PDB file of C-alpha atoms in Angstrom:
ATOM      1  CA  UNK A  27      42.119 100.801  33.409  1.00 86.00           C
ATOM      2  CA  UNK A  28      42.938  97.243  34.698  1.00 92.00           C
ATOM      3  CA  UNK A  29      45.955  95.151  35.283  1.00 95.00           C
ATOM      4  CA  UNK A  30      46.153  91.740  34.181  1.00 96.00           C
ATOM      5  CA  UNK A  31      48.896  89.019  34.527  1.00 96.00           C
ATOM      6  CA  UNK A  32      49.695  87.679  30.934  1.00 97.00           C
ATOM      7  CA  UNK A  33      51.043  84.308  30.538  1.00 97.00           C
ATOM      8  CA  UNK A  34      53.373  83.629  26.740  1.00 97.00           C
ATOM      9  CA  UNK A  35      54.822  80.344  25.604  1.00 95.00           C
ATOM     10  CA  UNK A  36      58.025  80.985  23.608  1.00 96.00           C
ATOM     11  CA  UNK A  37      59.583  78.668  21.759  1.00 95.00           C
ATOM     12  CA  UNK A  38      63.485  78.522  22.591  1.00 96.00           C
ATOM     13  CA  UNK A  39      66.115  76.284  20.062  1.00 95.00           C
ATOM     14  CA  UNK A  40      69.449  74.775  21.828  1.00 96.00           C
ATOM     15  CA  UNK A  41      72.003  73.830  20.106  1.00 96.00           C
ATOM     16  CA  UNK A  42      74.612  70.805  21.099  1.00 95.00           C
ATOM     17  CA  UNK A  43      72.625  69.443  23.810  1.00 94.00           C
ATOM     18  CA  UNK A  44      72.587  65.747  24.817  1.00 91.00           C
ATOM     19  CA  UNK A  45      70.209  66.097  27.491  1.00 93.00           C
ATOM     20  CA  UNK A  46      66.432  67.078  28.297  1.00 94.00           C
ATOM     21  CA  UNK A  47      67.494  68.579  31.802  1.00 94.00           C
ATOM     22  CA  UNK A  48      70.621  70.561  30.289  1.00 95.00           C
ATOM     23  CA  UNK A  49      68.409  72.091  27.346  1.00 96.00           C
ATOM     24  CA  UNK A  50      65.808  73.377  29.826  1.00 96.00           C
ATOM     25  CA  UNK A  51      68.515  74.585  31.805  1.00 95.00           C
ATOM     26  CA  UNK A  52      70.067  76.257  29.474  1.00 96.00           C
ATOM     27  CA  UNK A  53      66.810  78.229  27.142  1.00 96.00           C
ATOM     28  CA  UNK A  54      65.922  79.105  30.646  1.00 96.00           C
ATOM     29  CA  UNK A  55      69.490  81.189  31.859  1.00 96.00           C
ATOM     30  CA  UNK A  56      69.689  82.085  27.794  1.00 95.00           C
ATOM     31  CA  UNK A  57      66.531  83.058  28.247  1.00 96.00           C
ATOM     32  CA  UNK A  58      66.538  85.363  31.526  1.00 95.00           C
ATOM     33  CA  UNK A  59      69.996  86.434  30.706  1.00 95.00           C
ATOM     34  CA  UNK A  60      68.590  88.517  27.345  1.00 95.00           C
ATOM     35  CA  UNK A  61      65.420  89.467  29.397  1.00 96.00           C
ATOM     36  CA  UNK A  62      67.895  91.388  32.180  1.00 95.00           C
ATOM     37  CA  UNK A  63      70.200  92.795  29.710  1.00 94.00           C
ATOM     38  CA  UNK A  64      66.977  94.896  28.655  1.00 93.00           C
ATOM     39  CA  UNK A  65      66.562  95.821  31.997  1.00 94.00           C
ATOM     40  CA  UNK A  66      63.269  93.178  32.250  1.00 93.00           C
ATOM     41  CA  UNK A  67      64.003  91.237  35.106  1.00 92.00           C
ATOM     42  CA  UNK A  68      60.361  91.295  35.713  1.00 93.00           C
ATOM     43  CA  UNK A  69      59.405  88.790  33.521  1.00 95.00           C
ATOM     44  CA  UNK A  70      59.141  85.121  35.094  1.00 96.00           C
ATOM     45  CA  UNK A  71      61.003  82.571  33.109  1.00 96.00           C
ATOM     46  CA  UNK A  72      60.005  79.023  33.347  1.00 95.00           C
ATOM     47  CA  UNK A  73      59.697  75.946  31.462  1.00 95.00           C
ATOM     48  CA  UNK A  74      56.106  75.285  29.617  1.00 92.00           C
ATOM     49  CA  UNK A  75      54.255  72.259  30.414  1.00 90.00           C
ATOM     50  CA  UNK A  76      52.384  70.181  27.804  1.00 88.00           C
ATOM     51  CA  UNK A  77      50.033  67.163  28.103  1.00 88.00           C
ATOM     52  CA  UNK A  78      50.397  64.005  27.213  1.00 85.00           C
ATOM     53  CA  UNK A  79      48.432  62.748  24.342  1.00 87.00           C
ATOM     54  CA  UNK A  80      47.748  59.476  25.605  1.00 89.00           C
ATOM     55  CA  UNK A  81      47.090  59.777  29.854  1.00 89.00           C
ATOM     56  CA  UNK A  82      46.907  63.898  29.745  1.00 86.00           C
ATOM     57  CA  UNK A  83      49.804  64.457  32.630  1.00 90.00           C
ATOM     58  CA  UNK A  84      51.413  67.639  31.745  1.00 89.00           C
ATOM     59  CA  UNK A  85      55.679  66.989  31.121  1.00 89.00           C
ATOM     60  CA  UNK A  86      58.030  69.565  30.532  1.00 90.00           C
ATOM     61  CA  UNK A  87      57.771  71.168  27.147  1.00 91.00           C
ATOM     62  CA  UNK A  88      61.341  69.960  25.545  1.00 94.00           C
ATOM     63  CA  UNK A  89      62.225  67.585  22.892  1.00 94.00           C
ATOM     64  CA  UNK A  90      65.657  66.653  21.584  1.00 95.00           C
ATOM     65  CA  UNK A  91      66.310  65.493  17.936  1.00 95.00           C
ATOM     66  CA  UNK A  92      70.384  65.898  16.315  1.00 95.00           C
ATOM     67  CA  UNK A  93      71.536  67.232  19.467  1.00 94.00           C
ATOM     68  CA  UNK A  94      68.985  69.957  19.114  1.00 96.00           C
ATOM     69  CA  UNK A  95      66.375  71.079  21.204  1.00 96.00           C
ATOM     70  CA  UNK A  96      63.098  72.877  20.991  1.00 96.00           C
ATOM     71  CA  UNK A  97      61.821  74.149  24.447  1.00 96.00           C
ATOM     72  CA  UNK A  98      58.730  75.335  25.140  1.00 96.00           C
ATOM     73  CA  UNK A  99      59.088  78.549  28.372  1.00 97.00           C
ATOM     74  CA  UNK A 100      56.840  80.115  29.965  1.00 97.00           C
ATOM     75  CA  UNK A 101      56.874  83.997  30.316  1.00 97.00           C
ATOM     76  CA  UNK A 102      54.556  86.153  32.737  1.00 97.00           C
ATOM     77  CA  UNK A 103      54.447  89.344  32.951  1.00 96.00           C
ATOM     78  CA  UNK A 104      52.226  92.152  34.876  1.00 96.00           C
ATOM     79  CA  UNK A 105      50.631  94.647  32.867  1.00 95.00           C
ATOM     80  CA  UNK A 106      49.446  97.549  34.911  1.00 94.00           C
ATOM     81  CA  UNK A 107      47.085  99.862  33.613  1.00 93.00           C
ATOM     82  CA  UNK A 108      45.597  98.456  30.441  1.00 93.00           C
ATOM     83  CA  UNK A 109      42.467  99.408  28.774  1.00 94.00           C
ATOM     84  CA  UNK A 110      41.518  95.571  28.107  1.00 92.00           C
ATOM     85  CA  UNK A 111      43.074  92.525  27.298  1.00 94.00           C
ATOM     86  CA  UNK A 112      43.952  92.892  23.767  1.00 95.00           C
ATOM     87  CA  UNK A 113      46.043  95.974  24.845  1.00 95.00           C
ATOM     88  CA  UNK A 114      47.516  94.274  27.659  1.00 95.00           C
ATOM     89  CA  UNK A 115      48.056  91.684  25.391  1.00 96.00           C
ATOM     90  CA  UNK A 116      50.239  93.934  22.879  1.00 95.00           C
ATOM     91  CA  UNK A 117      52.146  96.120  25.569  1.00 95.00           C
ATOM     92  CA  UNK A 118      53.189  92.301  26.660  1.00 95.00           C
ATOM     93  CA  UNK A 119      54.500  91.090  23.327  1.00 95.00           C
ATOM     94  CA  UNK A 120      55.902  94.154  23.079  1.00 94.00           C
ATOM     95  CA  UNK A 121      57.985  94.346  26.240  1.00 93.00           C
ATOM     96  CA  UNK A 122      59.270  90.713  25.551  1.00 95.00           C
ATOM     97  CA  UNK A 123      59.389  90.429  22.220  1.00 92.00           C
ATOM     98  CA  UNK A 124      61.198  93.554  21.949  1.00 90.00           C
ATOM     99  CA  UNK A 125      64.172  91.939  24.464  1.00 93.00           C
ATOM    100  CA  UNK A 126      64.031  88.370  22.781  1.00 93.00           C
ATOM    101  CA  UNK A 127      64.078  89.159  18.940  1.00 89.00           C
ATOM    102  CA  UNK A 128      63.796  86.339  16.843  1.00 90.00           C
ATOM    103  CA  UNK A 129      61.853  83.852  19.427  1.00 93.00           C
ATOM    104  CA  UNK A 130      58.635  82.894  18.525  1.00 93.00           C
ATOM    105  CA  UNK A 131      55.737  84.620  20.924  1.00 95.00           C
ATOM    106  CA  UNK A 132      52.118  83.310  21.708  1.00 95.00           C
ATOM    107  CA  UNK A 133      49.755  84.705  24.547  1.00 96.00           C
ATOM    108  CA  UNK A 134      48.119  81.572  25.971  1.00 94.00           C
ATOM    109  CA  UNK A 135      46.419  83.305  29.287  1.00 95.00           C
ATOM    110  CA  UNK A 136      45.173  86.385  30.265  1.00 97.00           C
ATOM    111  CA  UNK A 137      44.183  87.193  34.211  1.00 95.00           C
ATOM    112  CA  UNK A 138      43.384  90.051  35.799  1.00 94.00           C
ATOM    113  CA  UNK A 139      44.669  91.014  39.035  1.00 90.00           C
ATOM    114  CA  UNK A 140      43.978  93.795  41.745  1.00 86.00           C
ATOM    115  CA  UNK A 141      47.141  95.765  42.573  1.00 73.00           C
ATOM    116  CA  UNK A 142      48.120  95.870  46.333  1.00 66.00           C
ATOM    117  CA  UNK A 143      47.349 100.040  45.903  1.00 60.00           C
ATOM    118  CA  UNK A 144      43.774  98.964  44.893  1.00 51.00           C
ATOM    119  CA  UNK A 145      42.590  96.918  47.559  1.00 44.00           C
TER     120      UNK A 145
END
């Protein structure tokens, strides 16, 4: 049995937003707010990153079209205890997706980590 650190994107829609900054803001606290009300304050919320076609310098994953955004977070999560990373993968989709119904899910890293009891 391992633990591994598992890394999702999640893609997050705000409505009636003007701004890049108040859209992240705001899929971030809508974000963390459902996460805690399922008792998962564990999981780190953060905005995505993607790179730029043309010079490859990552930007923050949000994009505003009709007052609507799409924003790209980032979730990690520990997994403690898994028997590989497929099933570390699962128990984390599970765990999230199971607090933030409806949000598109994707695992896009998987690291293992030695607990602090282990070393």
């Amino acid at each position: 049995m391992s633990n591994y650190l598992v890394a999702m994107e999640a893609a997050w829609l705000v409505r009636d937003v003007e701004d890049i900054d108040d859209a992240i803001g705001v899929a971030v606290s809508e974000a963390g707010k459902r996460l805690n009300e399922k008792d998962k304050e564990y999981v780190e919320v953060e905005v995505g990153a993607t790179p730029c076609p043309a010079c490859g310098e990552p930007f923050d994953s949000a994009f505003i079209a009709a007052n609507t955004a799409l924003v790209g977070l980032l979730l990690e999560i520990k997994i403690f205890n898994a028997d590989g990373e497929k099933h570390a993968s699962r128990i984390a989709k599970s765990e999230v997706g199971g607090a933030l119904r409806d949000v598109p899910l994707d695992v896009i890293d998987i690291r293992e980590f030695e607990s602090d009891e282990d070393a």
